[in-house]
Amino acid sequence: MRVIAVLTLLALVACATPAKKPAFDAADTNNDGKISLQEFKKLFKSSDQDKADAQFNRHDTNRDGLLTGPEYDLWDTIGSDDSQRPF
């Protein structure tokens, strides 16, 4: 039961925590408050586009096709290091 309570608290904190604004805002080129796959791919070299697709899909946890602030922050913090993924 404690594990569920802790996970719930962490989820609430993540949702309430604003994204790292400068980096998020730079990636959010249309200023809609979310990062699309096309915007996300601009962060990668052309040779890494497959990697961009995989990382975007991995970190789009609600599967809405957009990265929100907390989803972006998670990617920005741990990137593609799967050993650090909490899910």
GROMACS .gro file of N, CA and C in nm:
model
  261
    1MET      N    1   0.081  -0.118   0.000
    1MET     CA    2   0.000   0.000   0.000
    1MET      C    3   0.087   0.126   0.000
    2ARG      N    4   0.197   0.123   0.073
    2ARG     CA    5   0.287   0.238   0.076
    2ARG      C    6   0.347   0.265  -0.060
    3VAL      N    7   0.376   0.160  -0.133
    3VAL     CA    8   0.434   0.176  -0.267
    3VAL      C    9   0.338   0.252  -0.356
    4ILE      N   10   0.211   0.217  -0.350
    4ILE     CA   11   0.111   0.286  -0.432
    4ILE      C   12   0.101   0.432  -0.391
    5ALA      N   13   0.103   0.458  -0.262
    5ALA     CA   14   0.095   0.596  -0.214
    5ALA      C   15   0.214   0.677  -0.261
    6VAL      N   16   0.333   0.619  -0.254
    6VAL     CA   17   0.454   0.689  -0.298
    6VAL      C   18   0.448   0.714  -0.448
    7LEU      N   19   0.409   0.615  -0.526
    7LEU     CA   20   0.400   0.632  -0.671
    7LEU      C   21   0.297   0.737  -0.708
    8THR      N   22   0.186   0.739  -0.638
    8THR     CA   23   0.083   0.840  -0.663
    8THR      C   24   0.137   0.979  -0.633
    9LEU      N   25   0.206   0.994  -0.523
    9LEU     CA   26   0.264   1.122  -0.486
    9LEU      C   27   0.366   1.168  -0.590
   10LEU      N   28   0.451   1.076  -0.635
   10LEU     CA   29   0.550   1.111  -0.737
   10LEU      C   30   0.483   1.155  -0.866
   11ALA      N   31   0.377   1.087  -0.904
   11ALA     CA   32   0.304   1.125  -1.026
   11ALA      C   33   0.244   1.264  -1.012
   12LEU      N   34   0.188   1.294  -0.896
   12LEU     CA   35   0.130   1.427  -0.874
   12LEU      C   36   0.236   1.536  -0.877
   13VAL      N   37   0.350   1.509  -0.818
   13VAL     CA   38   0.459   1.606  -0.819
   13VAL      C   39   0.509   1.627  -0.961
   14ALA      N   40   0.522   1.519  -1.038
   14ALA     CA   41   0.569   1.531  -1.176
   14ALA      C   42   0.474   1.615  -1.260
   15CYS      N   43   0.346   1.598  -1.240
   15CYS     CA   44   0.247   1.675  -1.315
   15CYS      C   45   0.247   1.821  -1.274
   16ALA      N   46   0.278   1.848  -1.149
   16ALA     CA   47   0.276   1.985  -1.100
   16ALA      C   48   0.407   2.058  -1.125
   17THR      N   49   0.512   1.985  -1.159
   17THR     CA   50   0.642   2.045  -1.180
   17THR      C   51   0.653   2.099  -1.321
   18PRO      N   52   0.683   2.228  -1.337
   18PRO     CA   53   0.694   2.283  -1.471
   18PRO      C   54   0.815   2.228  -1.544
   19ALA      N   55   0.805   2.225  -1.676
   19ALA     CA   56   0.917   2.178  -1.758
   19ALA      C   57   1.035   2.273  -1.743
   20LYS      N   58   1.152   2.223  -1.775
   20LYS     CA   59   1.271   2.307  -1.779
   20LYS      C   60   1.249   2.407  -1.892
   21LYS      N   61   1.203   2.524  -1.859
   21LYS     CA   62   1.148   2.618  -1.954
   21LYS      C   63   1.237   2.653  -2.073
   22PRO      N   64   1.362   2.693  -2.056
   22PRO     CA   65   1.437   2.734  -2.175
   22PRO      C   66   1.451   2.624  -2.280
   23ALA      N   67   1.486   2.505  -2.237
   23ALA     CA   68   1.504   2.395  -2.332
   23ALA      C   69   1.370   2.352  -2.391
   24PHE      N   70   1.267   2.343  -2.308
   24PHE     CA   71   1.134   2.305  -2.355
   24PHE      C   72   1.081   2.408  -2.454
   25ASP      N   73   1.092   2.534  -2.419
   25ASP     CA   74   1.043   2.641  -2.506
   25ASP      C   75   1.116   2.643  -2.639
   26ALA      N   76   1.244   2.616  -2.637
   26ALA     CA   77   1.321   2.614  -2.762
   26ALA      C   78   1.274   2.501  -2.853
   27ALA      N   79   1.240   2.387  -2.794
   27ALA     CA   80   1.193   2.272  -2.873
   27ALA      C   81   1.049   2.292  -2.920
   28ASP      N   82   0.970   2.364  -2.842
   28ASP     CA   83   0.828   2.388  -2.873
   28ASP      C   84   0.818   2.506  -2.969
   29THR      N   85   0.849   2.483  -3.096
   29THR     CA   86   0.861   2.592  -3.193
   29THR      C   87   0.728   2.659  -3.227
   30ASN      N   88   0.615   2.592  -3.209
   30ASN     CA   89   0.487   2.656  -3.238
   30ASN      C   90   0.421   2.712  -3.112
   31ASN      N   91   0.491   2.703  -2.999
   31ASN     CA   92   0.446   2.761  -2.872
   31ASN      C   93   0.308   2.715  -2.827
   32ASP      N   94   0.278   2.586  -2.846
   32ASP     CA   95   0.149   2.535  -2.801
   32ASP      C   96   0.157   2.467  -2.665
   33GLY      N   97   0.275   2.468  -2.604
   33GLY     CA   98   0.292   2.409  -2.472
   33GLY      C   99   0.319   2.260  -2.474
   34LYS      N  100   0.337   2.204  -2.594
   34LYS     CA  101   0.367   2.062  -2.610
   34LYS      C  102   0.466   2.047  -2.724
   35ILE      N  103   0.536   1.933  -2.726
   35ILE     CA  104   0.635   1.908  -2.830
   35ILE      C  105   0.587   1.792  -2.916
   36SER      N  106   0.569   1.819  -3.043
   36SER     CA  107   0.527   1.716  -3.138
   36SER      C  108   0.649   1.634  -3.180
   37LEU      N  109   0.624   1.524  -3.248
   37LEU     CA  110   0.734   1.441  -3.297
   37LEU      C  111   0.822   1.522  -3.393
   38GLN      N  112   0.760   1.602  -3.478
   38GLN     CA  113   0.837   1.682  -3.574
   38GLN      C  114   0.926   1.783  -3.501
   39GLU      N  115   0.874   1.844  -3.396
   39GLU     CA  116   0.955   1.938  -3.318
   39GLU      C  117   1.068   1.863  -3.246
   40PHE      N  118   1.036   1.746  -3.192
   40PHE     CA  119   1.133   1.666  -3.120
   40PHE      C  120   1.247   1.623  -3.212
   41LYS      N  121   1.213   1.585  -3.335
   41LYS     CA  122   1.315   1.538  -3.429
   41LYS      C  123   1.417   1.646  -3.463
   42LYS      N  124   1.379   1.771  -3.450
   42LYS     CA  125   1.472   1.881  -3.478
   42LYS      C  126   1.586   1.886  -3.376
   43LEU      N  127   1.569   1.818  -3.264
   43LEU     CA  128   1.674   1.813  -3.162
   43LEU      C  129   1.785   1.714  -3.197
   44PHE      N  130   1.763   1.632  -3.301
   44PHE     CA  131   1.855   1.526  -3.338
   44PHE      C  132   1.918   1.553  -3.475
   45LYS      N  133   2.039   1.501  -3.494
   45LYS     CA  134   2.102   1.506  -3.626
   45LYS      C  135   2.021   1.421  -3.723
   46SER      N  136   2.033   1.449  -3.849
   46SER     CA  137   1.956   1.373  -3.949
   46SER      C  138   1.988   1.224  -3.944
   47SER      N  139   2.108   1.189  -3.903
   47SER     CA  140   2.146   1.047  -3.896
   47SER      C  141   2.083   0.976  -3.777
   48ASP      N  142   2.026   1.050  -3.684
   48ASP     CA  143   1.968   0.991  -3.563
   48ASP      C  144   1.816   0.995  -3.561
   49GLN      N  145   1.751   1.005  -3.675
   49GLN     CA  146   1.606   1.018  -3.679
   49GLN      C  147   1.534   0.894  -3.626
   50ASP      N  148   1.588   0.775  -3.652
   50ASP     CA  149   1.527   0.653  -3.596
   50ASP      C  150   1.536   0.654  -3.444
   51LYS      N  151   1.648   0.701  -3.393
   51LYS     CA  152   1.666   0.713  -3.248
   51LYS      C  153   1.565   0.813  -3.192
   52ALA      N  154   1.542   0.922  -3.263
   52ALA     CA  155   1.444   1.022  -3.219
   52ALA      C  156   1.305   0.962  -3.211
   53ASP      N  157   1.265   0.886  -3.313
   53ASP     CA  158   1.133   0.821  -3.312
   53ASP      C  159   1.119   0.730  -3.190
   54ALA      N  160   1.220   0.648  -3.166
   54ALA     CA  161   1.214   0.552  -3.056
   54ALA      C  162   1.207   0.624  -2.921
   55GLN      N  163   1.289   0.727  -2.903
   55GLN     CA  164   1.289   0.798  -2.775
   55GLN      C  165   1.159   0.875  -2.754
   56PHE      N  166   1.107   0.935  -2.860
   56PHE     CA  167   0.980   1.008  -2.848
   56PHE      C  168   0.870   0.911  -2.805
   57ASN      N  169   0.860   0.799  -2.873
   57ASN     CA  170   0.755   0.702  -2.840
   57ASN      C  171   0.772   0.645  -2.700
   58ARG      N  172   0.895   0.628  -2.656
   58ARG     CA  173   0.921   0.575  -2.522
   58ARG      C  174   0.878   0.674  -2.414
   59HIS      N  175   0.896   0.803  -2.439
   59HIS     CA  176   0.871   0.903  -2.336
   59HIS      C  177   0.733   0.969  -2.347
   60ASP      N  178   0.661   0.940  -2.454
   60ASP     CA  179   0.522   0.987  -2.466
   60ASP      C  180   0.435   0.891  -2.387
   61THR      N  181   0.440   0.905  -2.256
   61THR     CA  182   0.380   0.805  -2.167
   61THR      C  183   0.228   0.798  -2.176
   62ASN      N  184   0.163   0.907  -2.213
   62ASN     CA  185   0.017   0.901  -2.225
   62ASN      C  186  -0.028   0.873  -2.368
   63ARG      N  187   0.067   0.852  -2.456
   63ARG     CA  188   0.043   0.811  -2.595
   63ARG      C  189  -0.050   0.905  -2.671
   64ASP      N  190  -0.034   1.036  -2.647
   64ASP     CA  191  -0.117   1.132  -2.720
   64ASP      C  192  -0.046   1.193  -2.840
   65GLY      N  193   0.077   1.148  -2.867
   65GLY     CA  194   0.152   1.199  -2.982
   65GLY      C  195   0.220   1.332  -2.955
   66LEU      N  196   0.225   1.372  -2.829
   66LEU     CA  197   0.288   1.498  -2.789
   66LEU      C  198   0.363   1.476  -2.659
   67LEU      N  199   0.473   1.549  -2.642
   67LEU     CA  200   0.544   1.545  -2.515
   67LEU      C  201   0.503   1.666  -2.433
   68THR      N  202   0.454   1.641  -2.313
   68THR     CA  203   0.422   1.748  -2.220
   68THR      C  204   0.548   1.785  -2.144
   69GLY      N  205   0.540   1.885  -2.060
   69GLY     CA  206   0.656   1.927  -1.981
   69GLY      C  207   0.719   1.814  -1.901
   70PRO      N  208   0.641   1.741  -1.820
   70PRO     CA  209   0.700   1.632  -1.742
   70PRO      C  210   0.758   1.519  -1.829
   71GLU      N  211   0.692   1.489  -1.941
   71GLU     CA  212   0.744   1.385  -2.030
   71GLU      C  213   0.877   1.430  -2.091
   72TYR      N  214   0.884   1.555  -2.131
   72TYR     CA  215   1.007   1.610  -2.188
   72TYR      C  216   1.118   1.610  -2.082
   73ASP      N  217   1.084   1.653  -1.961
   73ASP     CA  218   1.183   1.656  -1.854
   73ASP      C  219   1.241   1.518  -1.827
   74LEU      N  220   1.155   1.416  -1.831
   74LEU     CA  221   1.204   1.280  -1.810
   74LEU      C  222   1.303   1.243  -1.920
   75TRP      N  223   1.268   1.274  -2.045
   75TRP     CA  224   1.362   1.246  -2.155
   75TRP      C  225   1.490   1.326  -2.136
   76ASP      N  226   1.477   1.453  -2.103
   76ASP     CA  227   1.593   1.540  -2.088
   76ASP      C  228   1.683   1.493  -1.974
   77THR      N  229   1.625   1.434  -1.871
   77THR     CA  230   1.701   1.388  -1.756
   77THR      C  231   1.771   1.256  -1.783
   78ILE      N  232   1.699   1.160  -1.841
   78ILE     CA  233   1.758   1.027  -1.856
   78ILE      C  234   1.779   0.986  -2.001
   79GLY      N  235   1.720   1.058  -2.096
   79GLY     CA  236   1.743   1.030  -2.236
   79GLY      C  237   1.716   0.886  -2.273
   80SER      N  238   1.807   0.825  -2.343
   80SER     CA  239   1.786   0.690  -2.393
   80SER      C  240   1.843   0.583  -2.301
   81ASP      N  241   1.890   0.621  -2.184
   81ASP     CA  242   1.948   0.524  -2.092
   81ASP      C  243   1.837   0.439  -2.030
   82ASP      N  244   1.805   0.326  -2.095
   82ASP     CA  245   1.695   0.243  -2.051
   82ASP      C  246   1.712   0.189  -1.909
   83SER      N  247   1.834   0.180  -1.863
   83SER     CA  248   1.855   0.127  -1.728
   83SER      C  249   1.800   0.224  -1.622
   84GLN      N  250   1.779   0.349  -1.659
   84GLN     CA  251   1.729   0.450  -1.564
   84GLN      C  252   1.579   0.472  -1.576
   85ARG      N  253   1.514   0.404  -1.672
   85ARG     CA  254   1.371   0.428  -1.693
   85ARG      C  255   1.289   0.377  -1.575
   86PRO      N  256   1.197   0.459  -1.522
   86PRO     CA  257   1.118   0.417  -1.409
   86PRO      C  258   0.997   0.332  -1.447
   87PHE      N  259   0.974   0.309  -1.576
   87PHE     CA  260   0.857   0.231  -1.618
   87PHE      C  261   0.896   0.134  -1.726
   0.00000   0.00000   0.00000
